Amino acid sequence: MIFITAKFTIKPEHADAWPDLSRAFTEATRAEEGCLWFEWSRSLDDPDTYVLVEAFRDGDAGGAHVGSDHFRAAQAELPQYLVRTPDIVSTEVDQDGWNELGEMRVD
């Protein structure tokens, strides 16, 4: 699977509205056939920073995502709300979903 984590620093005046501002993009991406997950979290240390954790079945699914109409719409619409270009880590992982964190096992 393709596993991606991206950090978005939102302009302070738009940080509280970010879930609504990114909603159409989020919902359309989650509906993609090859999307395994697409989840936003807000930083506990910086309320203007959101972290996106996303995964796609494979490179073809990731390519379909980047080539989608909703991705292009997000490229055009969302940067106006950002302080700077988001940071990203993207890698291919030999698994197809989440694994259990055995070091914190709940019995």
Coordinates of C-alpha atoms in Angstrom, one line a residue, residues 32-34 56-72:
E32 CA -12.3 6.4 -4.2
E33 CA -12.2 2.7 -4.8
G34 CA -8.5 2.5 -3.9
F56 CA -4.1 3.8 -1.0
R57 CA -4.3 0.2 -2.1
D58 CA -1.3 0.6 -4.5
G59 CA 0.5 2.9 -6.8
D60 CA -2.3 2.8 -9.3
A61 CA -4.8 3.9 -6.7
G62 CA -2.5 6.7 -5.6
G63 CA -2.1 7.8 -9.2
A64 CA -5.9 7.7 -9.7
H65 CA -6.2 9.9 -6.6
V66 CA -3.7 12.5 -7.8
G67 CA -5.4 12.5 -11.3
S68 CA -8.9 12.9 -10.0
D69 CA -11.1 16.0 -10.5
H70 CA -11.5 16.5 -6.8
F71 CA -7.7 16.5 -6.3
R72 CA -7.3 19.1 -9.0

